[in-house]
Tab-separated table of C-alpha atoms in Angstrom:
chain	number	residue	atom	x	y	z
B	1	UNK	CA	-12.764	7.799	-26.713
B	2	UNK	CA	-11.248	6.946	-23.362
B	3	UNK	CA	-11.578	9.279	-20.189
B	4	UNK	CA	-9.550	8.684	-17.056
B	5	UNK	CA	-10.977	9.184	-13.662
B	6	UNK	CA	-9.100	9.406	-10.345
B	7	UNK	CA	-10.156	6.116	-8.821
B	8	UNK	CA	-9.608	5.983	-5.017
B	9	UNK	CA	-9.638	2.117	-5.150
B	10	UNK	CA	-6.766	-0.206	-5.515
B	11	UNK	CA	-6.899	-2.451	-8.531
B	12	UNK	CA	-7.809	-5.427	-6.428
B	13	UNK	CA	-10.658	-3.604	-4.684
B	14	UNK	CA	-11.909	-2.389	-8.011
B	15	UNK	CA	-11.713	-5.827	-9.442
B	16	UNK	CA	-13.741	-7.416	-6.576
B	17	UNK	CA	-16.737	-4.905	-7.054
B	18	UNK	CA	-17.303	-6.166	-10.680
B	19	UNK	CA	-20.155	-4.153	-12.381
B	20	UNK	CA	-21.256	-2.651	-8.982
B	21	UNK	CA	-18.285	-0.115	-9.022
B	22	UNK	CA	-19.510	3.538	-8.703
B	23	UNK	CA	-17.836	5.800	-11.026
B	24	UNK	CA	-18.443	9.556	-11.474
B	25	UNK	CA	-20.682	10.892	-14.361
B	26	UNK	CA	-18.240	13.526	-15.909
B	27	UNK	CA	-19.107	15.929	-18.598
B	28	UNK	CA	-18.285	15.207	-22.230
B	29	UNK	CA	-14.761	16.261	-23.051
B	30	UNK	CA	-15.810	17.266	-26.553
B	31	UNK	CA	-18.995	19.409	-25.886
B	32	UNK	CA	-19.376	19.586	-22.014
B	33	UNK	CA	-22.917	18.096	-22.180
B	34	UNK	CA	-24.047	15.577	-19.410
B	35	UNK	CA	-23.322	11.955	-20.195
B	36	UNK	CA	-25.456	8.874	-19.202
B	37	UNK	CA	-24.511	5.184	-18.574
B	38	UNK	CA	-24.332	3.337	-21.786
B	39	UNK	CA	-22.745	0.018	-21.422
B	40	UNK	CA	-19.460	-1.364	-20.391
B	41	UNK	CA	-16.996	-4.279	-21.192
B	42	UNK	CA	-14.607	-6.493	-19.164
B	43	UNK	CA	-10.940	-6.001	-19.507
B	44	UNK	CA	-7.946	-8.062	-18.333
B	45	UNK	CA	-5.389	-6.047	-16.407
B	46	UNK	CA	-1.967	-7.450	-14.969
B	47	UNK	CA	-1.350	-6.125	-11.661
B	48	UNK	CA	1.157	-7.410	-9.069
B	49	UNK	CA	2.017	-10.564	-10.980
B	50	UNK	CA	-1.644	-11.573	-11.446
B	51	UNK	CA	-4.166	-10.982	-14.140
B	52	UNK	CA	-7.531	-9.563	-13.111
B	53	UNK	CA	-10.698	-8.894	-14.906
B	54	UNK	CA	-12.206	-5.341	-14.409
B	55	UNK	CA	-15.271	-3.735	-15.778
B	56	UNK	CA	-14.923	-0.483	-17.749
B	57	UNK	CA	-18.105	1.282	-17.874
B	58	UNK	CA	-19.001	3.291	-20.992
B	59	UNK	CA	-20.972	6.578	-21.026
B	60	UNK	CA	-22.715	8.271	-23.829
B	61	UNK	CA	-23.106	12.052	-24.405
B	62	UNK	CA	-26.430	13.307	-24.794
B	63	UNK	CA	-25.287	16.387	-27.093
B	64	UNK	CA	-22.800	14.818	-29.559
B	65	UNK	CA	-23.818	11.313	-29.078
B	66	UNK	CA	-20.130	10.023	-28.612
B	67	UNK	CA	-19.447	7.305	-26.374
B	68	UNK	CA	-16.531	7.263	-23.951
B	69	UNK	CA	-14.903	4.486	-21.705
B	70	UNK	CA	-14.119	5.542	-18.113
B	71	UNK	CA	-10.833	4.169	-17.229
B	72	UNK	CA	-9.865	3.983	-13.694
B	73	UNK	CA	-6.495	5.967	-12.995
B	74	UNK	CA	-4.555	2.924	-12.161
B	75	UNK	CA	-4.959	1.470	-15.781
B	76	UNK	CA	-2.773	2.563	-18.638
B	77	UNK	CA	-4.891	3.493	-21.734
B	78	UNK	CA	-4.699	0.926	-24.386
B	79	UNK	CA	-2.480	-1.378	-22.349
B	80	UNK	CA	-2.831	-4.676	-20.546
B	81	UNK	CA	-0.848	-3.424	-17.340
B	82	UNK	CA	-1.554	-1.316	-14.398
B	83	UNK	CA	0.266	1.953	-14.341
B	84	UNK	CA	1.942	1.046	-11.162
B	85	UNK	CA	3.936	-1.656	-12.885
B	86	UNK	CA	4.967	0.723	-15.688
B	87	UNK	CA	6.084	3.338	-13.196
B	88	UNK	CA	8.090	0.834	-11.158
B	89	UNK	CA	9.933	-0.457	-14.201
B	90	UNK	CA	10.625	3.064	-15.629
B	91	UNK	CA	11.663	4.294	-12.232
B	92	UNK	CA	14.184	1.550	-11.876
B	93	UNK	CA	15.705	1.828	-15.308
B	94	UNK	CA	15.675	5.684	-15.458
B	95	UNK	CA	17.150	5.743	-11.961
B	96	UNK	CA	19.993	3.417	-12.943
B	97	UNK	CA	19.197	0.936	-10.403
B	98	UNK	CA	19.112	-1.851	-12.986
B	99	UNK	CA	18.428	-2.673	-16.604
B	100	UNK	CA	15.143	-3.411	-18.392
B	101	UNK	CA	15.311	-7.333	-17.818
B	102	UNK	CA	15.760	-7.321	-14.127
B	103	UNK	CA	13.260	-4.577	-13.630
B	104	UNK	CA	10.689	-6.577	-15.857
B	105	UNK	CA	11.305	-9.593	-13.782
B	106	UNK	CA	10.744	-7.590	-10.609
B	107	UNK	CA	7.479	-6.331	-11.782
B	108	UNK	CA	6.311	-9.708	-13.235
B	109	UNK	CA	5.901	-8.302	-16.789
B	110	UNK	CA	7.502	-9.591	-20.037
B	111	UNK	CA	10.832	-7.814	-20.966
B	112	UNK	CA	9.728	-6.730	-24.245
B	113	UNK	CA	6.794	-4.930	-22.760
B	114	UNK	CA	8.994	-3.248	-20.258
B	115	UNK	CA	11.313	-2.331	-23.072
B	116	UNK	CA	8.509	-0.718	-24.916
B	117	UNK	CA	7.584	1.375	-21.762
B	118	UNK	CA	11.193	2.720	-21.257
B	119	UNK	CA	11.548	3.511	-25.023
B	120	UNK	CA	8.319	5.335	-25.000
B	121	UNK	CA	9.215	7.203	-21.823
B	122	UNK	CA	12.773	8.140	-23.311
B	123	UNK	CA	11.231	9.411	-26.542
B	124	UNK	CA	8.844	11.636	-24.549
B	125	UNK	CA	11.070	12.603	-21.695
B	126	UNK	CA	11.580	16.265	-22.995
B	127	UNK	CA	7.847	16.684	-23.409
B	128	UNK	CA	7.091	15.425	-19.949
B	129	UNK	CA	9.846	17.601	-18.360
B	130	UNK	CA	8.216	20.654	-19.797
B	131	UNK	CA	4.807	19.678	-18.824
B	132	UNK	CA	5.902	19.015	-15.144
B	133	UNK	CA	7.855	22.243	-15.148
B	134	UNK	CA	4.733	24.144	-16.207
B	135	UNK	CA	2.731	22.475	-13.704
B	136	UNK	CA	5.312	23.186	-10.885
B	137	UNK	CA	5.298	26.907	-11.771
B	138	UNK	CA	1.419	26.982	-12.106
B	139	UNK	CA	1.235	25.555	-8.399
B	140	UNK	CA	3.700	28.204	-7.163
B	141	UNK	CA	6.884	26.204	-7.230
B	142	UNK	CA	10.156	26.893	-8.667
B	143	UNK	CA	11.873	24.875	-11.501
B	144	UNK	CA	15.590	24.271	-10.874
B	145	UNK	CA	17.925	22.735	-13.433
B	146	UNK	CA	20.002	19.876	-11.803
B	147	UNK	CA	23.623	20.020	-11.973
B	148	UNK	CA	25.210	17.619	-14.482
B	149	UNK	CA	26.365	14.337	-12.989
B	150	UNK	CA	30.065	14.409	-13.055
B	151	UNK	CA	30.435	10.670	-13.632
B	152	UNK	CA	28.125	10.738	-16.740
B	153	UNK	CA	29.946	13.839	-17.965
B	154	UNK	CA	33.373	12.048	-17.602
B	155	UNK	CA	32.181	8.986	-19.339
B	156	UNK	CA	30.759	11.114	-22.165
B	157	UNK	CA	33.985	13.044	-22.511
B	158	UNK	CA	36.125	9.927	-22.375
B	159	UNK	CA	33.922	8.342	-25.125
B	160	UNK	CA	34.048	11.573	-27.242
B	161	UNK	CA	37.840	11.464	-26.898
B	162	UNK	CA	38.097	7.885	-28.163
B	163	UNK	CA	35.820	8.605	-30.974
B	164	UNK	CA	37.745	11.689	-32.161
B	165	UNK	CA	40.825	11.024	-34.715
């Protein structure tokens, strides 16, 4: 099982520390027992057009004897790329700044990888909107539904008009 911890280091600083990186000793997410250092492994991560090797420590729960990998927050779980790259691509494509291929080229990742990120984000957009809305309300904010984009509404209406017999 993987656990993400809020790493204050950049990917470059983290990679340069190697096995000497200091990570917190969280409680087990399954049973809340204390954990102890168990082992670790090296993982390749693409970050800013380069591939770096980082050390991922593993901890073991004393209570339930389950091991957990402690992933720094800048790494996507089960992915080769840093979260920064995925966020940049998704932001450009979702914001309408460009398509997937130019965004992937700017981030230095394969377009097929970027396309997968955008598709996964689009499939989960509703769920993410609900989660962020709940978080905003919990933090005392107010959730406001944005007004529809008149340009997109007009394009949709025109497209629907051409599709109707």
